[in-house]
Amino acid sequence: SIGLHPRDMGRVIGVMHRLRDAGNSLVVVEHDPQIMFEADRLLDMGPGPGERGGEVVFFGTPEELRTASTLTADYLAGRRRAGAAAWGEGRARMLPPAPEIKLLGVCEHNLKNVDVTIPLQRLVSVTGVSGSGKSTLIQDVLYAALRKAEGQPSDTPGRHRALQGHQHI
């Protein structure tokens, strides 16, 4: 379900229910609570991520999971929330300065005069809710503008005022 617009989730859930009702077994690896709560049974692996995982810490109905004592249950029940403190706020590694790409004045689709500075030689994640403009910013504007700046064939880049720093690529 990653990348799906929320309005499409109901249709995906409907298809999964129809497949199940037709006698099929479905095993779905999922992180979206809306789909998880529609499951007949949930299998929660843990007790933590990576090397701390690998055990079945819960197997039961979504309703039973709400009262279970697992990390997944805590988040789904609202007993825990993701936030800056959970990600180690204030403990970021100090990295040496890096070249940057700047995309200025992006006005494409629902992006309204957005300025973005993206450091190079770094792992950068572009996040936001479905429909917030992530794909428009990166695919339709930045990628197309970079290709055009390098003289490569490209669709016309989305509207923007300036691209700076492309020579660093």
mmCIF file of C-alpha atoms in Angstrom:
data_model
loop_
_atom_site.group_PDB
_atom_site.id
_atom_site.type_symbol
_atom_site.label_atom_id
_atom_site.label_comp_id
_atom_site.label_asym_id
_atom_site.label_seq_id
_atom_site.Cartn_x
_atom_site.Cartn_y
_atom_site.Cartn_z
ATOM 1 C CA SER A 1 0.000 0.000 0.000
ATOM 2 C CA ILE A 2 3.042 2.286 0.143
ATOM 3 C CA GLY A 3 2.499 5.237 -2.127
ATOM 4 C CA LEU A 4 -1.226 4.718 -2.516
ATOM 5 C CA HIS A 5 -3.533 7.659 -2.081
ATOM 6 C CA PRO A 6 -5.802 7.207 0.962
ATOM 7 C CA ARG A 7 -8.867 7.124 -1.307
ATOM 8 C CA ASP A 8 -7.475 3.967 -2.947
ATOM 9 C CA MET A 9 -6.975 2.054 0.316
ATOM 10 C CA GLY A 10 -10.633 1.059 0.514
ATOM 11 C CA ARG A 11 -10.466 -0.483 -2.940
ATOM 12 C CA VAL A 12 -7.317 -2.432 -2.081
ATOM 13 C CA ILE A 13 -8.942 -3.712 1.098
ATOM 14 C CA GLY A 14 -12.058 -4.659 -0.893
ATOM 15 C CA VAL A 15 -9.980 -6.658 -3.381
ATOM 16 C CA MET A 16 -8.195 -8.465 -0.551
ATOM 17 C CA HIS A 17 -11.528 -9.329 1.090
ATOM 18 C CA ARG A 18 -12.909 -10.649 -2.222
ATOM 19 C CA LEU A 19 -9.808 -12.795 -2.743
ATOM 20 C CA ARG A 20 -10.133 -14.187 0.785
ATOM 21 C CA ASP A 21 -13.879 -14.764 0.416
ATOM 22 C CA ALA A 22 -13.198 -16.723 -2.793
ATOM 23 C CA GLY A 23 -11.210 -19.230 -0.728
ATOM 24 C CA ASN A 24 -7.723 -17.808 -1.129
ATOM 25 C CA SER A 25 -5.154 -17.342 1.601
ATOM 26 C CA LEU A 26 -3.444 -13.970 1.693
ATOM 27 C CA VAL A 27 -0.218 -13.200 3.493
ATOM 28 C CA VAL A 28 0.515 -9.485 3.426
ATOM 29 C CA VAL A 29 3.575 -7.703 4.787
ATOM 30 C CA GLU A 30 2.118 -4.373 5.792
ATOM 31 C CA HIS A 31 2.828 -1.314 7.920
ATOM 32 C CA ASP A 32 -0.335 0.688 7.249
ATOM 33 C CA PRO A 33 -2.705 0.534 10.236
ATOM 34 C CA GLN A 34 -5.805 0.765 8.028
ATOM 35 C CA ILE A 35 -4.916 -2.471 6.258
ATOM 36 C CA MET A 36 -3.582 -4.113 9.416
ATOM 37 C CA PHE A 37 -6.889 -3.569 11.220
ATOM 38 C CA GLU A 38 -8.737 -5.233 8.301
ATOM 39 C CA ALA A 39 -6.736 -8.454 8.642
ATOM 40 C CA ASP A 40 -8.309 -11.573 10.067
ATOM 41 C CA ARG A 41 -5.081 -12.350 11.931
ATOM 42 C CA LEU A 42 -1.906 -10.393 12.596
ATOM 43 C CA LEU A 43 1.522 -11.889 13.075
ATOM 44 C CA ASP A 44 3.847 -9.481 14.865
ATOM 45 C CA MET A 45 7.590 -10.144 14.665
ATOM 46 C CA GLY A 46 10.025 -8.795 17.184
ATOM 47 C CA PRO A 47 10.852 -8.157 19.893
ATOM 48 C CA GLY A 48 12.752 -5.341 18.154
ATOM 49 C CA PRO A 49 14.120 -4.477 14.707
ATOM 50 C CA GLY A 50 17.062 -6.031 12.891
ATOM 51 C CA GLU A 51 19.197 -8.349 14.998
ATOM 52 C CA ARG A 52 16.815 -7.892 17.948
ATOM 53 C CA GLY A 53 13.935 -9.348 15.917
ATOM 54 C CA GLY A 54 13.095 -12.686 14.410
ATOM 55 C CA GLU A 55 10.640 -14.055 16.963
ATOM 56 C CA VAL A 56 6.868 -14.216 16.828
ATOM 57 C CA VAL A 57 5.799 -11.900 19.641
ATOM 58 C CA PHE A 58 2.066 -11.931 18.842
ATOM 59 C CA PHE A 59 -0.394 -13.838 16.687
ATOM 60 C CA GLY A 60 -4.079 -13.033 16.916
ATOM 61 C CA THR A 61 -6.846 -10.697 15.858
ATOM 62 C CA PRO A 62 -6.382 -6.954 15.423
ATOM 63 C CA GLU A 63 -8.599 -6.404 18.464
ATOM 64 C CA GLU A 64 -6.417 -8.698 20.576
ATOM 65 C CA LEU A 65 -3.299 -6.876 19.373
ATOM 66 C CA ARG A 66 -4.597 -3.565 20.745
ATOM 67 C CA THR A 67 -4.187 -4.907 24.286
ATOM 68 C CA ALA A 68 -1.000 -6.914 23.676
ATOM 69 C CA SER A 69 2.337 -5.806 25.069
ATOM 70 C CA THR A 70 4.396 -5.492 21.894
ATOM 71 C CA LEU A 71 5.993 -2.462 20.280
ATOM 72 C CA THR A 72 3.587 -2.685 17.328
ATOM 73 C CA ALA A 73 0.610 -2.913 19.691
ATOM 74 C CA ASP A 74 1.804 0.146 21.611
ATOM 75 C CA TYR A 75 1.864 2.244 18.423
ATOM 76 C CA LEU A 76 -1.409 0.916 17.022
ATOM 77 C CA ALA A 77 -3.183 1.482 20.342
ATOM 78 C CA GLY A 78 -1.775 5.013 20.613
ATOM 79 C CA ARG A 79 0.229 4.276 23.758
ATOM 80 C CA ARG A 80 3.397 5.328 21.882
ATOM 81 C CA ARG A 81 3.889 7.907 19.160
ATOM 82 C CA ALA A 82 6.661 8.551 16.683
ATOM 83 C CA GLY A 83 8.278 11.937 17.108
ATOM 84 C CA ALA A 84 11.531 13.831 17.072
ATOM 85 C CA ALA A 85 12.628 12.392 20.426
ATOM 86 C CA ALA A 86 12.094 8.869 19.120
ATOM 87 C CA TRP A 87 14.549 9.572 16.300
ATOM 88 C CA GLY A 88 17.334 10.818 18.582
ATOM 89 C CA GLU A 89 16.819 14.553 18.258
ATOM 90 C CA GLY A 90 20.021 16.395 19.029
ATOM 91 C CA ARG A 91 22.223 13.363 18.377
ATOM 92 C CA ALA A 92 22.716 13.745 14.632
ATOM 93 C CA ARG A 93 26.173 12.992 13.269
ATOM 94 C CA MET A 94 28.139 16.057 12.348
ATOM 95 C CA LEU A 95 29.164 15.671 8.723
ATOM 96 C CA PRO A 96 31.551 17.881 6.799
ATOM 97 C CA PRO A 97 29.956 20.441 4.502
ATOM 98 C CA ALA A 98 28.832 19.055 1.165
ATOM 99 C CA PRO A 99 27.882 20.565 -2.178
ATOM 100 C CA GLU A 100 24.199 21.327 -2.611
ATOM 101 C CA ILE A 101 21.588 21.555 -5.284
ATOM 102 C CA LYS A 102 19.081 24.356 -4.919
ATOM 103 C CA LEU A 103 15.739 24.358 -6.656
ATOM 104 C CA LEU A 104 14.076 27.740 -6.302
ATOM 105 C CA GLY A 105 10.539 28.947 -6.878
ATOM 106 C CA VAL A 106 8.922 25.608 -7.724
ATOM 107 C CA CYS A 107 5.321 26.240 -8.818
ATOM 108 C CA GLU A 108 4.077 22.974 -10.268
ATOM 109 C CA HIS A 109 0.750 21.312 -9.452
ATOM 110 C CA ASN A 110 0.175 21.895 -5.724
ATOM 111 C CA LEU A 111 3.702 23.224 -5.025
ATOM 112 C CA LYS A 112 3.474 26.976 -4.514
ATOM 113 C CA ASN A 113 6.783 28.873 -4.797
ATOM 114 C CA VAL A 114 8.786 26.204 -2.935
ATOM 115 C CA ASP A 115 12.557 26.584 -2.403
ATOM 116 C CA VAL A 116 14.499 23.370 -1.684
ATOM 117 C CA THR A 117 18.156 22.836 -0.824
ATOM 118 C CA ILE A 118 19.333 19.236 -1.160
ATOM 119 C CA PRO A 119 22.779 18.293 0.136
ATOM 120 C CA LEU A 120 24.794 15.998 -2.111
ATOM 121 C CA GLN A 121 26.907 13.049 -0.911
ATOM 122 C CA ARG A 122 24.204 12.341 1.684
ATOM 123 C CA LEU A 123 21.245 10.016 2.077
ATOM 124 C CA VAL A 124 18.236 12.308 1.753
ATOM 125 C CA SER A 125 14.630 11.220 2.220
ATOM 126 C CA VAL A 126 11.735 13.156 0.754
ATOM 127 C CA THR A 127 8.683 12.500 2.882
ATOM 128 C CA GLY A 128 5.132 13.726 3.175
ATOM 129 C CA VAL A 129 1.569 12.593 2.978
ATOM 130 C CA SER A 130 0.157 11.209 -0.241
ATOM 131 C CA GLY A 131 -0.510 14.014 -2.690
ATOM 132 C CA SER A 132 1.806 16.510 -0.978
ATOM 133 C CA GLY A 133 4.034 16.981 -4.040
ATOM 134 C CA LYS A 134 6.998 14.651 -3.434
ATOM 135 C CA SER A 135 6.919 13.039 -6.886
ATOM 136 C CA THR A 136 6.209 16.337 -8.588
ATOM 137 C CA LEU A 137 9.185 17.967 -6.868
ATOM 138 C CA ILE A 138 11.692 15.187 -7.527
ATOM 139 C CA GLN A 139 10.557 13.575 -10.786
ATOM 140 C CA ASP A 140 8.733 16.316 -12.639
ATOM 141 C CA VAL A 141 10.874 19.281 -11.627
ATOM 142 C CA LEU A 142 14.301 18.332 -10.214
ATOM 143 C CA TYR A 143 15.119 15.304 -12.377
ATOM 144 C CA ALA A 144 13.853 16.923 -15.576
ATOM 145 C CA ALA A 145 15.692 20.179 -14.764
ATOM 146 C CA LEU A 146 18.952 18.299 -14.078
ATOM 147 C CA ARG A 147 18.673 16.413 -17.373
ATOM 148 C CA LYS A 148 17.968 19.628 -19.259
ATOM 149 C CA ALA A 149 20.904 21.410 -17.568
ATOM 150 C CA GLU A 150 23.196 18.589 -18.707
ATOM 151 C CA GLY A 151 21.867 18.724 -22.274
ATOM 152 C CA GLN A 152 20.131 15.340 -21.990
ATOM 153 C CA PRO A 153 16.760 14.551 -23.539
ATOM 154 C CA SER A 154 13.996 15.283 -21.059
ATOM 155 C CA ASP A 155 10.403 16.226 -20.675
ATOM 156 C CA THR A 156 9.969 19.927 -20.059
ATOM 157 C CA PRO A 157 10.780 20.476 -16.379
ATOM 158 C CA GLY A 158 7.990 21.610 -14.093
ATOM 159 C CA ARG A 159 7.821 25.331 -13.442
ATOM 160 C CA HIS A 160 10.650 26.695 -11.300
ATOM 161 C CA ARG A 161 12.639 29.919 -11.108
ATOM 162 C CA ALA A 162 16.171 28.512 -10.886
ATOM 163 C CA LEU A 163 18.332 25.410 -10.505
ATOM 164 C CA GLN A 164 21.677 25.952 -8.793
ATOM 165 C CA GLY A 165 24.505 23.525 -8.083
ATOM 166 C CA HIS A 166 23.853 21.066 -10.925
ATOM 167 C CA GLN A 167 27.537 21.252 -11.884
ATOM 168 C CA HIS A 168 28.313 19.209 -8.727
ATOM 169 C CA ILE A 169 26.668 16.142 -10.230
#
